[in-house]
Short mmCIF file of C-alpha atoms and ligand atoms in Angstrom, two decimals:
data_model
loop_
_atom_site.label_atom_id
_atom_site.label_comp_id
_atom_site.label_asym_id
_atom_site.label_seq_id
_atom_site.Cartn_x
_atom_site.Cartn_y
_atom_site.Cartn_z
CA MET L 3 117.90 80.09 99.29
CA ARG L 4 116.03 82.35 96.72
CA ILE L 5 114.34 85.14 98.61
CA SER L 6 112.32 88.03 97.12
CA HIS L 7 111.47 91.02 99.26
CA LEU L 8 108.36 92.99 98.34
CA SER L 9 107.96 96.43 99.92
CA ALA L 10 106.59 99.95 99.39
CA GLU L 11 109.96 101.44 100.46
CA CYS L 12 113.71 100.73 100.03
CA SER L 13 116.43 103.08 101.09
CA PRO L 14 118.05 104.95 99.39
CA PHE L 15 115.53 104.97 96.54
CA ALA L 16 112.34 105.66 98.47
CA LYS L 17 112.04 106.07 102.21
CA THR L 18 109.77 107.70 104.73
CA GLY L 19 111.06 105.86 107.82
CA GLY L 20 112.57 102.70 109.13
CA LEU L 21 110.79 100.40 106.67
CA GLY L 22 112.93 101.80 103.93
CA ASP L 23 116.08 101.34 106.03
CA VAL L 24 115.30 97.70 106.76
CA VAL L 25 114.47 96.72 103.22
CA GLY L 26 117.63 98.51 102.06
CA ALA L 27 119.78 96.60 104.56
CA LEU L 28 118.48 93.11 105.43
CA PRO L 29 118.73 91.81 101.88
CA LYS L 30 122.34 92.80 101.77
CA ALA L 31 123.06 90.90 104.93
CA LEU L 32 121.30 87.84 103.57
CA ALA L 33 123.22 88.09 100.28
CA ARG L 34 126.48 88.20 102.26
CA ARG L 35 125.40 84.89 103.84
CA GLY L 36 125.15 83.36 100.32
CA HIS L 37 121.44 83.67 99.60
CA ASP L 38 120.11 84.71 96.15
CA VAL L 39 118.06 87.79 97.15
CA ASP L 40 116.17 90.52 95.22
CA ILE L 41 113.95 93.43 96.12
CA TRP L 42 110.72 94.65 94.45
CA ILE L 43 109.38 98.18 95.04
CA PRO L 44 107.19 100.59 93.08
CA PHE L 45 109.06 103.01 90.81
CA HIS L 46 108.10 106.06 92.89
CA LEU L 47 108.91 109.56 91.81
CA GLU L 48 111.51 109.66 94.54
CA ALA L 49 113.34 106.64 92.96
CA ALA L 50 113.27 108.26 89.54
CA GLN L 51 114.69 111.39 91.14
CA TRP L 52 117.44 109.45 92.93
CA TYR L 53 118.59 108.11 89.54
CA ARG L 54 118.28 111.43 87.78
CA ARG L 55 120.40 113.18 90.39
CA ARG L 56 123.16 110.64 89.56
CA LEU L 57 122.61 110.92 85.80
CA GLN L 58 121.78 107.19 85.74
CA TRP L 59 118.72 105.07 85.00
CA PRO L 60 117.78 101.52 85.77
CA ILE L 61 117.69 99.07 82.87
CA GLU L 62 114.54 97.53 81.39
CA ALA L 63 114.23 93.99 82.91
CA THR L 64 111.35 92.83 80.61
CA PRO L 65 109.40 94.39 77.82
CA PRO L 66 106.33 96.25 79.28
CA PHE L 67 103.26 94.14 79.72
CA ASP L 68 99.65 94.68 80.85
CA VAL L 69 98.18 93.80 84.20
CA SER L 70 94.46 93.45 83.59
CA ILE L 71 92.00 94.37 86.23
CA LEU L 72 88.32 93.66 85.31
CA GLY L 73 89.28 93.84 81.67
CA ARG L 74 91.09 97.18 82.01
CA PRO L 75 94.78 96.93 81.06
CA TYR L 76 97.35 98.68 83.14
CA ARG L 77 100.63 98.81 81.21
CA VAL L 78 103.58 98.35 83.54
CA GLY L 79 107.34 98.50 83.04
CA ILE L 80 109.76 96.50 85.05
CA LEU L 81 113.14 98.21 85.61
CA LYS L 82 116.20 96.77 87.21
CA GLY L 83 118.82 98.48 89.29
CA HIS L 84 120.80 97.44 92.40
CA LEU L 85 121.54 98.58 95.87
CA PRO L 86 124.40 101.01 96.00
CA HIS L 87 127.90 99.54 96.47
CA ASN L 88 126.46 96.16 96.15
CA ASP L 89 124.91 93.84 93.61
CA VAL L 90 121.61 92.94 95.29
CA PRO L 91 119.08 93.48 92.40
CA VAL L 92 116.24 95.96 92.86
CA TYR L 93 113.25 95.54 90.59
CA PHE L 94 111.01 98.61 90.14
CA VAL L 95 107.47 98.31 89.06
CA ALA L 96 106.71 101.40 86.89
CA HIS L 97 103.34 102.73 86.17
CA ASP L 98 103.42 106.52 86.19
CA PRO L 99 99.79 107.44 86.91
CA LEU L 100 100.05 105.47 90.16
CA PHE L 101 103.62 105.84 91.27
CA HIS L 102 105.19 108.84 89.63
CA ARG L 103 103.44 111.12 92.05
CA PRO L 104 104.59 114.31 93.85
CA GLY L 105 103.70 114.71 97.53
CA GLY L 106 105.31 111.58 99.02
CA LEU L 107 105.26 107.80 98.67
CA TYR L 108 101.70 107.52 100.00
CA ALA L 109 100.22 110.69 98.35
CA PRO L 110 96.62 110.50 97.30
CA ASN L 111 95.59 110.78 93.69
CA ASP L 112 94.70 113.96 91.89
CA SER L 113 91.21 114.05 93.39
CA GLY L 114 92.67 113.70 96.89
CA MET L 115 91.54 110.12 97.17
CA ASP L 116 93.56 107.33 98.93
CA ASP L 117 93.81 104.88 96.13
CA GLY L 118 96.42 102.62 97.87
CA LEU L 119 94.41 99.48 97.51
CA TRP L 120 94.52 99.74 93.68
CA ARG L 121 98.11 100.94 93.63
CA PHE L 122 99.42 98.13 95.68
CA THR L 123 97.18 95.49 94.08
CA ILE L 124 98.62 96.43 90.66
CA PHE L 125 102.16 96.55 92.17
CA VAL L 126 101.75 92.96 93.61
CA ARG L 127 100.11 91.57 90.41
CA ALA L 128 102.84 93.15 88.23
CA ALA L 129 105.68 91.95 90.54
CA LEU L 130 104.41 88.35 90.56
CA GLU L 131 103.84 88.37 86.75
CA ALA L 132 107.26 89.77 86.20
CA MET L 133 108.90 87.05 88.37
CA ARG L 134 107.12 84.43 86.25
CA ARG L 135 108.22 86.09 83.00
CA LEU L 136 111.84 86.44 84.25
CA GLY L 137 111.79 82.82 85.47
CA ARG L 138 112.79 84.10 88.91
CA SER L 139 110.63 82.03 91.23
CA PRO L 140 111.59 82.70 94.87
CA GLN L 141 111.43 79.95 97.43
CA VAL L 142 110.39 82.59 99.99
CA LEU L 143 108.36 85.65 99.25
CA HIS L 144 109.10 88.06 102.05
CA THR L 145 106.48 90.85 102.22
CA HIS L 146 106.82 93.92 104.38
CA ASP L 147 103.81 95.64 105.96
CA TRP L 148 100.37 95.73 104.40
CA HIS L 149 101.24 97.16 100.96
CA PRO L 150 102.51 93.88 99.38
CA ALA L 151 100.65 91.59 101.75
CA LEU L 152 98.19 90.63 98.96
CA ALA L 153 101.12 88.57 97.53
CA THR L 154 100.89 86.16 100.52
CA MET L 155 97.12 85.88 99.99
CA LEU L 156 97.41 85.00 96.35
CA GLY L 157 100.02 82.48 97.40
CA ALA L 158 97.72 80.86 99.91
CA TRP L 159 95.11 80.62 97.22
CA SER L 160 97.33 78.35 95.07
CA GLY L 161 94.93 78.19 92.08
CA TRP L 162 96.45 81.55 91.15
CA ARG L 163 98.89 81.54 88.24
CA ASN L 164 99.05 77.87 87.21
CA ARG L 165 100.06 76.68 90.61
CA TRP L 166 103.25 78.76 90.39
CA PHE L 167 102.97 79.35 94.14
CA ASP L 168 103.06 75.69 95.07
CA ASP L 169 106.77 75.93 95.68
CA VAL L 170 106.69 79.43 97.19
CA SER L 171 106.37 79.97 100.91
CA SER L 172 105.66 83.38 102.37
CA VAL L 173 106.75 85.51 105.24
CA LEU L 174 105.06 88.73 106.37
CA THR L 175 107.00 91.24 108.57
CA ILE L 176 104.88 93.78 110.46
CA HIS L 177 106.82 96.97 110.83
CA ASN L 178 103.92 99.04 111.94
CA ILE L 179 100.61 97.65 113.14
CA GLN L 180 98.84 100.96 112.79
CA TYR L 181 98.91 100.99 109.06
CA GLN L 182 96.67 98.11 107.94
CA GLY L 183 95.42 99.00 104.47
CA ALA L 184 91.72 99.06 105.58
CA TYR L 185 89.26 100.03 102.88
CA PRO L 186 85.47 99.81 102.50
CA GLY L 187 84.35 96.21 101.79
CA HIS L 188 82.36 97.00 98.64
CA LEU L 189 85.66 97.90 96.91
CA PHE L 190 86.65 94.28 96.66
CA THR L 191 84.77 93.81 93.35
CA THR L 192 86.85 96.62 91.84
CA LEU L 193 90.16 94.73 92.49
CA GLY L 194 89.52 91.92 90.02
CA LEU L 195 90.82 89.34 92.46
CA PRO L 196 89.65 85.75 92.50
CA ASP L 197 86.55 85.45 94.69
CA ASP L 198 88.27 82.88 96.87
CA VAL L 199 90.54 85.59 98.24
CA ARG L 200 87.43 86.98 99.77
CA THR L 201 85.25 84.02 100.37
CA GLY L 202 88.11 82.34 102.22
CA GLY L 203 87.67 85.31 104.56
CA LEU L 204 91.28 86.47 104.21
CA LEU L 205 90.78 90.04 103.26
CA ASP L 206 87.57 90.54 105.27
CA PHE L 207 87.81 92.12 108.65
CA ARG L 208 84.74 93.53 110.46
CA GLY L 209 82.97 94.32 107.19
CA SER L 210 86.02 96.04 105.69
CA LEU L 211 88.89 94.97 103.56
CA ASN L 212 92.02 94.74 105.58
CA PHE L 213 95.26 93.88 103.75
CA LEU L 214 97.38 93.49 106.95
CA LYS L 215 94.91 91.12 108.47
CA GLY L 216 94.78 89.09 105.20
CA GLY L 217 98.58 88.88 105.19
CA ILE L 218 98.63 87.71 108.81
CA GLU L 219 96.11 84.94 108.03
CA ALA L 220 97.90 83.85 104.85
CA ALA L 221 101.59 84.06 105.56
CA ASP L 222 103.38 80.90 106.47
CA VAL L 223 105.34 82.78 109.15
CA ILE L 224 104.67 86.31 110.54
CA THR L 225 107.47 88.30 112.11
CA THR L 226 107.66 91.70 113.73
CA VAL L 227 110.59 93.83 114.41
CA SER L 228 111.28 93.25 118.12
CA PRO L 229 110.42 90.48 120.62
CA THR L 230 108.68 92.86 123.00
CA PHE L 231 106.49 94.23 120.17
CA ALA L 232 105.65 90.60 119.15
CA ALA L 233 104.14 90.26 122.65
CA GLU L 234 102.52 93.69 122.73
CA ILE L 235 100.54 93.31 119.52
CA GLN L 236 98.83 90.19 120.93
CA THR L 237 97.19 92.38 123.59
CA PRO L 238 94.10 94.51 123.18
CA ALA L 239 96.15 97.58 124.13
CA GLY L 240 98.83 96.98 121.52
CA GLY L 241 97.14 95.11 118.68
CA ALA L 242 95.41 97.99 116.99
CA GLY L 243 92.32 95.78 116.64
CA LEU L 244 94.29 92.84 115.25
CA ASP L 245 95.27 91.19 118.60
CA ALA L 246 92.81 88.32 118.37
CA VAL L 247 93.86 87.58 114.85
CA LEU L 248 97.50 87.55 115.98
CA ARG L 249 96.78 85.41 118.97
CA GLY L 250 95.14 82.93 116.57
CA ARG L 251 98.35 82.83 114.59
CA ASN L 252 100.59 82.95 117.67
CA HIS L 253 102.36 79.69 116.77
CA ARG L 254 103.57 81.28 113.58
CA LEU L 255 104.60 84.71 115.01
CA THR L 256 108.03 85.74 116.15
CA GLY L 257 109.89 89.01 116.92
CA ILE L 258 113.29 89.80 115.57
CA LEU L 259 115.08 93.05 116.50
CA ASN L 260 116.26 95.02 113.49
CA GLY L 261 119.88 95.67 112.89
CA ILE L 262 121.52 98.81 111.52
CA ASP L 263 123.30 99.21 108.16
CA ARG L 264 126.99 99.86 109.18
CA GLN L 265 127.76 100.99 105.58
CA VAL L 266 125.39 103.89 106.07
CA TRP L 267 125.45 104.49 109.87
CA ASN L 268 128.99 104.42 111.00
CA PRO L 269 130.69 107.54 112.52
CA ALA L 270 134.07 106.25 111.48
CA ALA L 271 133.12 106.46 107.81
CA ASP L 272 130.07 108.81 107.54
CA PRO L 273 130.54 111.35 104.75
CA HIS L 274 127.78 113.58 106.16
CA ILE L 275 129.37 114.54 109.41
CA SER L 276 132.17 117.06 109.98
CA ALA L 277 134.66 114.70 111.66
CA ARG L 278 135.01 110.96 111.75
CA TYR L 279 135.24 109.12 115.12
CA SER L 280 134.95 105.67 116.73
CA VAL L 281 134.92 104.13 120.21
CA ASP L 282 138.72 104.03 120.17
CA GLU L 283 139.17 107.49 118.63
CA PRO L 284 136.17 109.40 120.04
CA SER L 285 137.46 113.00 119.89
CA GLY L 286 135.81 113.74 116.53
CA LYS L 287 132.44 113.75 118.21
CA SER L 288 133.06 117.07 119.93
CA GLU L 289 133.81 118.63 116.56
CA CYS L 290 130.53 117.27 115.23
CA ARG L 291 128.71 118.72 118.28
CA HIS L 292 130.39 122.08 117.77
CA GLU L 293 129.36 122.11 114.15
CA LEU L 294 125.75 121.09 114.88
CA LEU L 295 125.34 123.71 117.56
CA ARG L 296 126.64 126.38 115.18
CA THR L 297 124.16 125.16 112.47
CA ALA L 298 121.36 125.25 115.02
CA GLY L 299 122.20 128.82 116.01
CA PHE L 300 123.29 127.84 119.52
CA GLU L 301 126.36 128.83 121.41
CA PRO L 302 128.80 126.29 119.84
CA GLY L 303 130.80 125.85 123.09
CA ASP L 304 127.70 125.38 125.30
CA PRO L 305 128.74 122.89 128.06
CA GLY L 306 125.07 121.99 128.88
CA MET L 307 123.37 118.82 127.69
CA VAL L 308 122.02 118.95 124.15
CA LEU L 309 119.04 116.80 123.21
CA GLY L 310 118.08 115.62 119.77
CA ALA L 311 114.88 114.11 118.37
CA ILE L 312 114.32 112.85 114.82
CA GLY L 313 111.34 111.30 113.29
CA ARG L 314 107.93 111.41 111.57
CA LEU L 315 105.72 113.89 113.38
CA VAL L 316 102.87 111.52 114.09
CA ASP L 317 101.08 110.50 117.32
CA GLN L 318 103.04 107.23 117.60
CA LYS L 319 106.34 109.11 118.20
CA GLY L 320 105.12 111.06 121.24
CA PHE L 321 106.89 114.23 120.26
CA ASP L 322 104.03 116.26 121.58
CA LEU L 323 105.29 115.05 125.07
CA LEU L 324 108.75 116.53 124.44
CA LEU L 325 107.31 119.78 123.06
CA GLU L 326 105.13 120.12 126.20
CA ALA L 327 108.08 119.43 128.46
CA ALA L 328 110.47 121.67 126.44
CA PRO L 329 109.99 125.09 128.20
CA GLU L 330 110.77 123.51 131.51
CA LEU L 331 113.79 121.57 130.13
CA ILE L 332 115.14 124.77 128.51
CA ARG L 333 114.73 126.65 131.83
CA ARG L 334 116.87 123.85 133.39
CA GLY L 335 119.67 124.55 130.89
CA LEU L 336 118.97 121.91 128.21
CA ARG L 337 119.17 122.68 124.54
CA ILE L 338 116.95 120.85 122.01
CA VAL L 339 117.32 120.11 118.29
CA MET L 340 114.46 118.53 116.52
CA LEU L 341 114.12 117.27 112.89
CA GLY L 342 110.86 116.01 111.55
CA SER L 343 107.95 116.49 109.24
CA GLY L 344 104.36 115.44 109.49
CA GLU L 345 101.25 116.69 111.34
CA PRO L 346 100.80 120.46 110.96
CA ALA L 347 99.92 120.89 114.61
CA LEU L 348 103.21 119.47 115.67
CA GLU L 349 105.14 121.45 113.13
CA GLY L 350 103.35 124.60 114.34
CA ALA L 351 104.26 123.79 117.97
CA MET L 352 107.88 123.37 117.00
CA ARG L 353 107.95 126.70 115.14
CA LEU L 354 106.40 128.38 118.11
CA LEU L 355 108.90 127.08 120.61
CA GLU L 356 111.73 128.07 118.30
CA SER L 357 110.44 131.64 118.08
CA HIS L 358 110.23 131.82 121.90
CA HIS L 359 113.52 130.20 122.55
CA HIS L 360 116.02 131.28 119.95
CA GLY L 361 119.43 129.84 120.58
CA GLN L 362 117.97 127.10 122.82
CA PHE L 363 115.36 125.28 120.73
CA ARG L 364 115.86 124.60 116.99
CA ALA L 365 113.21 123.12 114.75
CA PHE L 366 114.25 121.68 111.49
CA LEU L 367 111.07 120.96 109.47
CA GLY L 368 111.24 118.64 106.54
CA TYR L 369 113.06 115.49 105.52
CA ASP L 370 116.80 115.76 105.42
CA GLU L 371 118.93 112.59 105.42
CA ALA L 372 122.32 114.34 105.73
CA LEU L 373 121.07 116.46 108.73
CA SER L 374 119.75 113.41 110.44
CA HIS L 375 123.30 111.99 110.49
CA ARG L 376 124.69 115.33 111.75
CA ILE L 377 122.16 115.39 114.61
CA GLU L 378 122.88 111.76 115.53
CA ALA L 379 126.62 112.70 115.71
CA GLY L 380 126.23 116.10 117.30
CA VAL L 381 123.89 115.82 120.18
CA ASP L 382 124.62 114.40 123.64
CA ALA L 383 121.33 112.45 124.00
CA LEU L 384 118.51 111.48 121.76
CA VAL L 385 114.94 111.35 122.97
CA MET L 386 112.35 108.89 121.73
CA PRO L 387 109.14 109.29 123.72
CA SER L 388 107.09 106.89 121.51
CA ARG L 389 103.66 105.82 122.59
CA PHE L 390 104.45 102.57 120.77
CA GLU L 391 107.49 101.60 118.81
CA PRO L 392 107.76 98.33 116.92
CA CYS L 393 111.56 98.59 116.83
CA GLY L 394 112.89 102.10 116.28
CA LEU L 395 116.16 102.69 114.39
CA THR L 396 117.03 106.23 115.44
CA GLN L 397 117.96 105.06 118.95
CA MET L 398 120.12 102.31 117.48
CA TYR L 399 121.88 104.86 115.32
CA SER L 400 122.42 106.95 118.47
CA LEU L 401 124.10 104.08 120.24
CA ALA L 402 126.49 103.68 117.31
CA TYR L 403 127.23 107.49 117.34
CA GLY L 404 128.01 107.72 121.07
CA THR L 405 124.71 109.58 121.67
CA VAL L 406 122.88 108.30 124.73
CA PRO L 407 119.22 107.39 124.08
CA ILE L 408 116.46 108.38 126.48
CA VAL L 409 113.49 106.27 125.43
CA ARG L 410 110.06 105.29 126.54
CA LYS L 411 110.09 101.63 127.73
CA THR L 412 108.08 100.10 124.92
CA GLY L 413 108.55 97.69 122.01
CA GLY L 414 111.93 97.72 120.35
CA LEU L 415 113.06 100.67 122.46
CA ALA L 416 112.88 98.45 125.53
CA ASP L 417 114.76 95.73 123.69
CA SER L 418 117.53 97.87 122.31
CA VAL L 419 118.49 100.17 125.20
CA ILE L 420 119.73 98.88 128.51
CA ALA L 421 118.61 101.39 131.20
CA TYR L 422 121.06 102.88 133.65
CA ASP L 423 119.91 101.95 137.19
CA GLY L 424 122.74 103.56 139.22
CA TYR L 425 124.69 100.32 139.53
CA ASN L 426 125.14 98.91 136.07
CA GLU L 427 127.42 101.31 134.42
CA ASN L 428 129.41 98.46 132.95
CA ILE L 429 126.51 97.49 130.69
CA ALA L 430 123.99 100.34 130.61
CA THR L 431 123.45 102.25 127.35
CA GLY L 432 120.71 104.73 128.04
CA PHE L 433 117.61 105.67 130.04
CA HIS L 434 114.01 104.44 130.14
CA PHE L 435 110.80 105.96 131.35
CA ASP L 436 107.40 104.32 131.56
CA ASP L 437 104.49 106.77 131.75
CA PRO L 438 103.74 108.51 128.39
CA SER L 439 103.45 111.97 130.02
CA PRO L 440 105.50 115.15 129.64
CA HIS L 441 106.15 114.99 133.36
CA ALA L 442 107.62 111.45 133.32
CA LEU L 443 109.61 112.26 130.25
CA ALA L 444 111.05 115.52 131.83
CA ALA L 445 111.89 113.70 135.09
CA GLU L 446 113.87 111.17 133.20
CA ILE L 447 115.63 113.63 131.07
CA LEU L 448 116.61 115.67 134.20
CA SER L 449 118.04 112.57 135.90
CA ALA L 450 119.99 111.88 132.69
CA GLN L 451 121.23 115.44 132.87
CA HIS L 452 122.48 114.83 136.37
CA ILE L 453 124.55 111.85 135.06
CA PHE L 454 125.64 113.89 132.06
CA PHE L 455 127.57 116.15 134.46
CA GLN L 456 129.23 113.10 136.11
CA ARG L 457 131.45 112.76 133.09
CA GLY L 458 132.97 109.39 133.95
CA THR L 459 129.61 107.56 134.10
CA TRP L 460 128.34 109.34 130.97
CA TYR L 461 131.44 108.31 128.98
CA ARG L 462 130.87 104.73 130.08
CA LEU L 463 127.32 104.83 128.76
CA MET L 464 128.56 106.35 125.49
CA ARG L 465 131.30 103.72 125.12
CA ASN L 466 128.87 100.88 126.02
CA GLY L 467 126.49 102.03 123.32
CA MET L 468 129.20 102.34 120.75
CA SER L 469 130.43 98.84 121.52
CA VAL L 470 127.00 97.19 120.98
CA ASP L 471 126.95 95.02 117.91
CA ASN L 472 123.70 96.00 116.25
CA SER L 473 124.85 94.96 112.76
CA TRP L 474 122.41 93.02 110.62
CA GLU L 475 124.44 89.81 110.74
CA HIS L 476 122.76 88.50 113.87
CA ALA L 477 119.24 89.32 112.70
CA ALA L 478 119.92 87.93 109.19
CA GLY L 479 120.75 84.54 110.84
CA LEU L 480 117.45 84.64 112.73
CA TYR L 481 115.57 85.43 109.49
CA GLU L 482 117.28 82.37 107.94
CA GLY L 483 115.55 80.29 110.65
CA VAL L 484 112.23 81.94 109.80
CA TYR L 485 112.61 81.14 106.09
CA GLN L 486 113.40 77.51 106.92
CA ARG L 487 110.37 77.34 109.09
CA ALA L 488 108.21 78.87 106.38
CA ARG L 489 109.37 76.18 104.02
CA GLU L 490 108.83 73.40 106.58
CA VAL L 491 105.28 74.41 107.54
CA ARG L 492 104.35 74.00 103.86
CA GLY L 493 106.16 70.70 103.62
CA LEU L 494 108.73 72.17 101.20
CA ALA L 495 112.40 71.45 101.00
CA TRP L 496 115.05 74.13 101.58
P1 LIG P 1658 109.74 104.80 111.77
O1 LIG P 1658 110.05 103.74 110.86
O2 LIG P 1658 108.54 104.58 112.68
O3 LIG P 1658 109.66 106.19 111.14
P2 LIG P 1658 112.42 104.40 112.81
O4 LIG P 1658 113.15 104.87 114.01
O5 LIG P 1658 112.49 102.91 112.63
O6 LIG P 1658 110.94 105.01 112.84
O7 LIG P 1658 113.12 104.91 111.46
C1 LIG P 1658 113.11 106.24 111.16
C2 LIG P 1658 114.07 106.49 110.00
O8 LIG P 1658 113.62 107.64 109.26
C3 LIG P 1658 115.45 106.80 110.54
O9 LIG P 1658 116.41 106.46 109.54
C4 LIG P 1658 115.42 108.30 110.66
O10 LIG P 1658 116.66 108.89 110.62
C5 LIG P 1658 114.56 108.69 109.42
N1 LIG P 1658 113.82 109.94 109.47
C6 LIG P 1658 112.62 110.16 110.08
N2 LIG P 1658 112.31 111.48 109.89
C7 LIG P 1658 113.29 112.04 109.25
C8 LIG P 1658 113.52 113.43 108.76
N3 LIG P 1658 112.63 114.38 108.92
N4 LIG P 1658 114.62 113.60 108.03
C9 LIG P 1658 115.57 112.61 107.88
N5 LIG P 1658 115.43 111.41 108.33
C10 LIG P 1658 114.31 111.08 109.00
C1 LIG P 1659 108.17 100.99 111.45
C2 LIG P 1659 108.23 101.22 112.94
C3 LIG P 1659 109.61 101.34 113.52
C4 LIG P 1659 110.52 100.30 112.87
C5 LIG P 1659 110.51 100.43 111.45
C6 LIG P 1659 111.42 99.46 110.75
O1 LIG P 1659 107.90 102.08 110.71
O2 LIG P 1659 107.50 102.37 113.31
O3 LIG P 1659 109.56 101.19 114.96
O4 LIG P 1659 111.88 100.52 113.39
O5 LIG P 1659 109.25 100.17 110.95
O6 LIG P 1659 111.14 98.10 111.12
#
């Protein structure tokens, strides 16, 4: 099947979180299963830098062309590269004023304005036009999150582009329901889109434009990244306002747990860590631990339990709970290494804890891919106290690295970690807690600490986690079923 993925992120070119990881990995697994797959992302500054660091540059896929919005031409270039160690093509939509921007993938414009709706409208229009020019018409257009969701809406309105869409079905994957691409309604007229997109009600939501909602209405099949999250987003508590819309599309919605890219996250072959190890040869993990504790400024031979936490510092991740619990945990002999960037208040709290607890709490602020691997390999347990978590990849990386996850029982965390209950050490891989409070988190960490000192049980949990098959193969098979369904519901052959 011919499948085109459209996304704002794709690892390793441009990534702020798990969205980038998934878009950099799922297409490879699909290609291994014989599908003709490509990926479309904006040519962000980060992607240009990725190439420059390697003294390489993607090739020009088509001569530049104009995307016209209300008569104003936007000249775009289409560049073509491929995923590393692999021939899955990656097409980059280049338009420097919109994408070649310092300050991150979602940085505002020079005047500090969030111009995402124009950036991603131009991205989608350019990508679809380029597919047409290149004669690459996908059978399935797989859009990820709100940024490219407009593509499914244009598809649903099949008068667009000479009925090119008549043979294209669409799938929308929701990675994060919190980011919806909501903008004031009056801006619709500035997008130069066919009126039907609006009058059909797709983009409208409670008087605003809402790209995610439009995508949900228009896509032939909607997926999200874990079965539990698929159920949660249909409830008022978990739907971030879109639960009723999702319930209305319930027959088209399914949850598929993400996999992990074993080419990138494998302790037996990871170039970022100081020693390689595996479930059969686990001894290298203690060298990684030693090295990490030294880097963190801790006593390298510390026999106590060392906790790690990695992620975007936003409310979703619940790191404030960990920071609040930290002084008590440190008093009980735990050591904590955190890596993240995001909300200034959380960064400030991390700095403060570090200054009060030198040698016991270490805050790495910023984004550091190599360090994230060293932490996954070097700590004993990884904490994810998320308030909500569609899937979560860091805990799956932990499992692969023999690091025991302690997670809040929500979304994909509940689906990917089997909690130890005192009797199931033959299958358990980690620990769960329910209540999103510092107290409940600390209580669970302390009971995990108790098990940590019962070395036999702890090793069983580590080994169980390392033996879980979280590779993308299984999920890719489920996505195949989704693509077939997306063709069927439109009455198209596959
Ligand atoms: P989310 O997509 O919500 O951010 P996930 O757990 O799915 O959460 O994925 C997070 C990804 O981003 C992981 O690959 C993680 O290692 C990475 N990551 C997050 N913050 C950082 C950071 N500060 N430095 C390096 N990697 C990070
Ligand atoms: C999102 C979610 C995260 C998920 C990732 C990849 O950013 O927050 O839970 O793992 O997307 O699907």
